[in-house]
Short mmCIF file of N, CA and C in Angstrom, two decimals:
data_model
loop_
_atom_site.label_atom_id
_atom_site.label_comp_id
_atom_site.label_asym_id
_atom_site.label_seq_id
_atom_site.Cartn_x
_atom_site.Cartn_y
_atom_site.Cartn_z
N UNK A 4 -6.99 -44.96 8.92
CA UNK A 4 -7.77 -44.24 9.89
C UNK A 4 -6.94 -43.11 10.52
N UNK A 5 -6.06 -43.38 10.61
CA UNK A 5 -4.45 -42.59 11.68
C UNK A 5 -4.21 -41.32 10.73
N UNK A 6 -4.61 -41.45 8.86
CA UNK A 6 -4.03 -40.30 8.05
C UNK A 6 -5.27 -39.60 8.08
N UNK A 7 -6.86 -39.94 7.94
CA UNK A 7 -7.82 -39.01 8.49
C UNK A 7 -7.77 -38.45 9.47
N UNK A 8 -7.49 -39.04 10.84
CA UNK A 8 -7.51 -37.92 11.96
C UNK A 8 -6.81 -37.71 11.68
N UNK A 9 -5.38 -37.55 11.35
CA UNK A 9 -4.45 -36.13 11.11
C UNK A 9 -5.11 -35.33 10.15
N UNK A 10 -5.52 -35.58 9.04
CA UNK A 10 -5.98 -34.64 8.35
C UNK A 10 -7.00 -33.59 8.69
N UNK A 11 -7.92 -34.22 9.71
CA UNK A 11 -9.00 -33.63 10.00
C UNK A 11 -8.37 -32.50 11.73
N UNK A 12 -7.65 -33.55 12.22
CA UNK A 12 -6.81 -32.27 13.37
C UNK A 12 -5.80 -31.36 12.89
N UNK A 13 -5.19 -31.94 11.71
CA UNK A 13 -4.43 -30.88 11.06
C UNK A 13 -5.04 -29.40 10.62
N UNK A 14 -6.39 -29.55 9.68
CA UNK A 14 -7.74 -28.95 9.31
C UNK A 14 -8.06 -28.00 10.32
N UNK A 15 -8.72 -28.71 11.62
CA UNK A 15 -8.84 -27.85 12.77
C UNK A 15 -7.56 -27.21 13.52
N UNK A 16 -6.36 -27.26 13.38
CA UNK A 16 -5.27 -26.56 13.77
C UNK A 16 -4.98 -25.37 13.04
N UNK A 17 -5.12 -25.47 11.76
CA UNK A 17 -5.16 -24.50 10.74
C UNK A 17 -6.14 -23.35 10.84
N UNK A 18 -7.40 -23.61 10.88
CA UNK A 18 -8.92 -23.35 11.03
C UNK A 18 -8.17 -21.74 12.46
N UNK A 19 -7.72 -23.00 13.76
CA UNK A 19 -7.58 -22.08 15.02
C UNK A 19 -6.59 -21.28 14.69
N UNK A 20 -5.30 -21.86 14.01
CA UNK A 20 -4.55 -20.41 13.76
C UNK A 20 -5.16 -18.98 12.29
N UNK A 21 -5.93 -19.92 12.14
CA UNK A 21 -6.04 -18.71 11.11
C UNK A 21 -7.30 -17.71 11.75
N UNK A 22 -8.26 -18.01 12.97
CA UNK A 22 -8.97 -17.10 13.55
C UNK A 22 -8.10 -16.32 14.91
N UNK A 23 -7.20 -16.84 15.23
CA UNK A 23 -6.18 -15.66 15.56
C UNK A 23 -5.43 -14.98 15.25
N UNK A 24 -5.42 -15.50 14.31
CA UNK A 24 -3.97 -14.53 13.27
C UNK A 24 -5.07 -13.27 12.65
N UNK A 25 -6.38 -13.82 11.99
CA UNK A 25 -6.86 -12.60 11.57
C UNK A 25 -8.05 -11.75 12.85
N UNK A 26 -8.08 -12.01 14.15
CA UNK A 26 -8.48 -11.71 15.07
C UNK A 26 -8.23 -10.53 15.53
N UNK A 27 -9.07 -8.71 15.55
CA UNK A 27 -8.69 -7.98 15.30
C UNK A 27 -8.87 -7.10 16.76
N UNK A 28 -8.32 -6.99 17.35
CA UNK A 28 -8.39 -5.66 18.60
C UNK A 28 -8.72 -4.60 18.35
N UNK A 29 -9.28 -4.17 19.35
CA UNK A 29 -9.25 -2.52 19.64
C UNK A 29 -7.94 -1.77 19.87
N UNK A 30 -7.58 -1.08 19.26
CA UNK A 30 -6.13 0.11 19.95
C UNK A 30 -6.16 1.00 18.45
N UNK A 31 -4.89 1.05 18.58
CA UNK A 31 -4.38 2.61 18.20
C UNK A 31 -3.20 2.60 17.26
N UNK A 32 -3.11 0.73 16.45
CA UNK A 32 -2.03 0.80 15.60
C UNK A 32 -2.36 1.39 14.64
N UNK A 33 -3.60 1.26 13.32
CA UNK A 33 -3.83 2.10 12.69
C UNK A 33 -3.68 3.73 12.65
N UNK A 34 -4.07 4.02 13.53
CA UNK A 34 -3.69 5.64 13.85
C UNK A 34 -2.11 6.11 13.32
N UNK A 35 -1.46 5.13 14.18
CA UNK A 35 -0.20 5.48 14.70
C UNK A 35 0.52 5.17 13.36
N UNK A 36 -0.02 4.13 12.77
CA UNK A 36 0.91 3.97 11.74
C UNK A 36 0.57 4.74 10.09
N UNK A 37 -0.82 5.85 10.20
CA UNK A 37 -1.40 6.90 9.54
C UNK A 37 -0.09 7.94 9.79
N UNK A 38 0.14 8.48 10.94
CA UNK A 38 0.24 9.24 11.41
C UNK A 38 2.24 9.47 11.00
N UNK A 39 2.85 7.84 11.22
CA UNK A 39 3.63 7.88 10.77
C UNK A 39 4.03 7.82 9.38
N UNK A 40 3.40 7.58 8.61
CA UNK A 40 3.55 7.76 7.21
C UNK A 40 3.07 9.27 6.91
N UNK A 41 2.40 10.29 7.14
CA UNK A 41 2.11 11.46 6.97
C UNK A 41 3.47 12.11 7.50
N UNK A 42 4.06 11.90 8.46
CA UNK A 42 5.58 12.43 8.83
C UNK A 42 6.54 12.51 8.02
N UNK A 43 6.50 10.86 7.45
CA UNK A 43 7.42 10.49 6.37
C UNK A 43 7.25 11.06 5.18
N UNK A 44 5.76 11.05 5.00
CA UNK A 44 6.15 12.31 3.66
C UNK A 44 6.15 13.52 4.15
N UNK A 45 5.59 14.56 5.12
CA UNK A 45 6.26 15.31 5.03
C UNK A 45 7.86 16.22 4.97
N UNK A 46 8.28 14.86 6.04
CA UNK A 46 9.80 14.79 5.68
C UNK A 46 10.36 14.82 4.56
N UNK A 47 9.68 14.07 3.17
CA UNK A 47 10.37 13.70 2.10
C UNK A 47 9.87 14.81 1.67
N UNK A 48 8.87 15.41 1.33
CA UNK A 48 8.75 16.56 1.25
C UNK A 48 9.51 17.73 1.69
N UNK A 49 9.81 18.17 2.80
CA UNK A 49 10.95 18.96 2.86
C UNK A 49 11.97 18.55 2.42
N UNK A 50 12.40 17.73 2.23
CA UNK A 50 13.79 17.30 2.11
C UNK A 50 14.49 17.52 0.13
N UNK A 51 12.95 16.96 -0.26
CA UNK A 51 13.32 16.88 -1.81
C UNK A 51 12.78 18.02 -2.50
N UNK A 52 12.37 19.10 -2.12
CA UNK A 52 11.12 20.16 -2.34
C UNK A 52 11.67 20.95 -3.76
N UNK A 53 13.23 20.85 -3.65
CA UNK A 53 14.16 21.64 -4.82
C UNK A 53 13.33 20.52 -6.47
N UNK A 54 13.59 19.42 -6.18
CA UNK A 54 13.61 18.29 -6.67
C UNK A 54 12.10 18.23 -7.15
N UNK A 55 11.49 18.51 -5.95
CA UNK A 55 9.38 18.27 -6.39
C UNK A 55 9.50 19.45 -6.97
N UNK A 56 10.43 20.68 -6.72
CA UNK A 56 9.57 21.71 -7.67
C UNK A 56 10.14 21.99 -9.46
N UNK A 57 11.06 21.51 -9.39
CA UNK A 57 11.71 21.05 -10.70
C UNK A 57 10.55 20.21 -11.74
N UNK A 58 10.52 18.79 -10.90
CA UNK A 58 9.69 17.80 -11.73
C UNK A 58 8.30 18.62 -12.00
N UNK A 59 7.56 19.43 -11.23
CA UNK A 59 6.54 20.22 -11.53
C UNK A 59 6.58 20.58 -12.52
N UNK A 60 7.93 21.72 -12.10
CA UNK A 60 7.89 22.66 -13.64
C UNK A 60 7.82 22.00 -14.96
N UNK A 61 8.39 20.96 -14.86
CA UNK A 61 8.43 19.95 -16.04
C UNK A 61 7.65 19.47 -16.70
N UNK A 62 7.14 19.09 -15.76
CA UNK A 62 5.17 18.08 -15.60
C UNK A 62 4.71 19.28 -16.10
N UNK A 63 4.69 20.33 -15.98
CA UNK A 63 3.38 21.51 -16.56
C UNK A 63 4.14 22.00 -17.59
N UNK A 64 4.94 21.93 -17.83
CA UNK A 64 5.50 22.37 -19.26
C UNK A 64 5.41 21.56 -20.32
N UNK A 65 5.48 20.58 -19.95
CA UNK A 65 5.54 18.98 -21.16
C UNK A 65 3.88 19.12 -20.93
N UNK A 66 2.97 19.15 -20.47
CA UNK A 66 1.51 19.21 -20.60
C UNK A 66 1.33 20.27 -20.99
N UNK A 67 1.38 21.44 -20.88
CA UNK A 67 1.08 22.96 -21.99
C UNK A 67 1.22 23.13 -22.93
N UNK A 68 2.87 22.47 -23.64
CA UNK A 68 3.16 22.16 -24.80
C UNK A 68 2.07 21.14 -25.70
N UNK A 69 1.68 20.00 -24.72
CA UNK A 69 0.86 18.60 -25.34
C UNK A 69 -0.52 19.85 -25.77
N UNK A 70 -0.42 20.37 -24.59
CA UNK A 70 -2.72 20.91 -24.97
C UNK A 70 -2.32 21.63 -25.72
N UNK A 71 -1.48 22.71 -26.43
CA UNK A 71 -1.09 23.90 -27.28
C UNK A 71 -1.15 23.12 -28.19
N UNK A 72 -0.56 21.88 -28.65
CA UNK A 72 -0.46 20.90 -30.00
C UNK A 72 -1.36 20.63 -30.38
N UNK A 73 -2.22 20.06 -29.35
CA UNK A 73 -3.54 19.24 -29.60
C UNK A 73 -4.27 20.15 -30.25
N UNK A 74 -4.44 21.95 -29.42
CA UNK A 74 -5.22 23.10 -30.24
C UNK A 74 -4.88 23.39 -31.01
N UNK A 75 -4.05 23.22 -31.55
CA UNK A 75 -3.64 24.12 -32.28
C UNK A 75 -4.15 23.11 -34.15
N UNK A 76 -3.81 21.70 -33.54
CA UNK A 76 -3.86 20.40 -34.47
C UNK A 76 -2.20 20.27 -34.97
N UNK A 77 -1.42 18.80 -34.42
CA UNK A 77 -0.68 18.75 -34.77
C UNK A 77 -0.74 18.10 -36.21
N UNK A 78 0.38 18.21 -37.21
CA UNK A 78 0.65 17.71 -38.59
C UNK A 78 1.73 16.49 -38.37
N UNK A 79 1.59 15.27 -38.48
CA UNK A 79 2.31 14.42 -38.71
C UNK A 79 3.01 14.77 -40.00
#
């Protein structure tokens, strides 16, 4: 009898932490934490911009080459 009610108050202990844990307020963390990740990349963005414009050039050169092949019909 003693391992049912634990099981069943254990059950309902679980039950109560899990409707506060996912219990959601009103405020302004979402925002804030939008807001800080848009910083962060723009930061990484300035910071690596030599670096982003390199991999570009790359990225569109290795793809111009691919569509020029494709038109043209490559020969195995």
């Amino acid at each position: 009898m003693r391992k049912l009610r634990n099981k069943i108050n254990g059950k309902r202990r679980m039950e109560y932490l899990l409707k506060k844990g996912m219990k959601t307020e009103p405020g302004i963390d979402g925002i804030l934490v939008t807001v800080g990740l848009c910083i962060i990349a723009l930061l990484l963005c300035v910071v690596m911009k030599d670096s982003l414009q390199k991999f570009i050039e790359t990225l569109v050169s290795a793809m111009t080459t691919e569509a020029q092949n494709i038109l043209t019909g490559v020969t195995p």
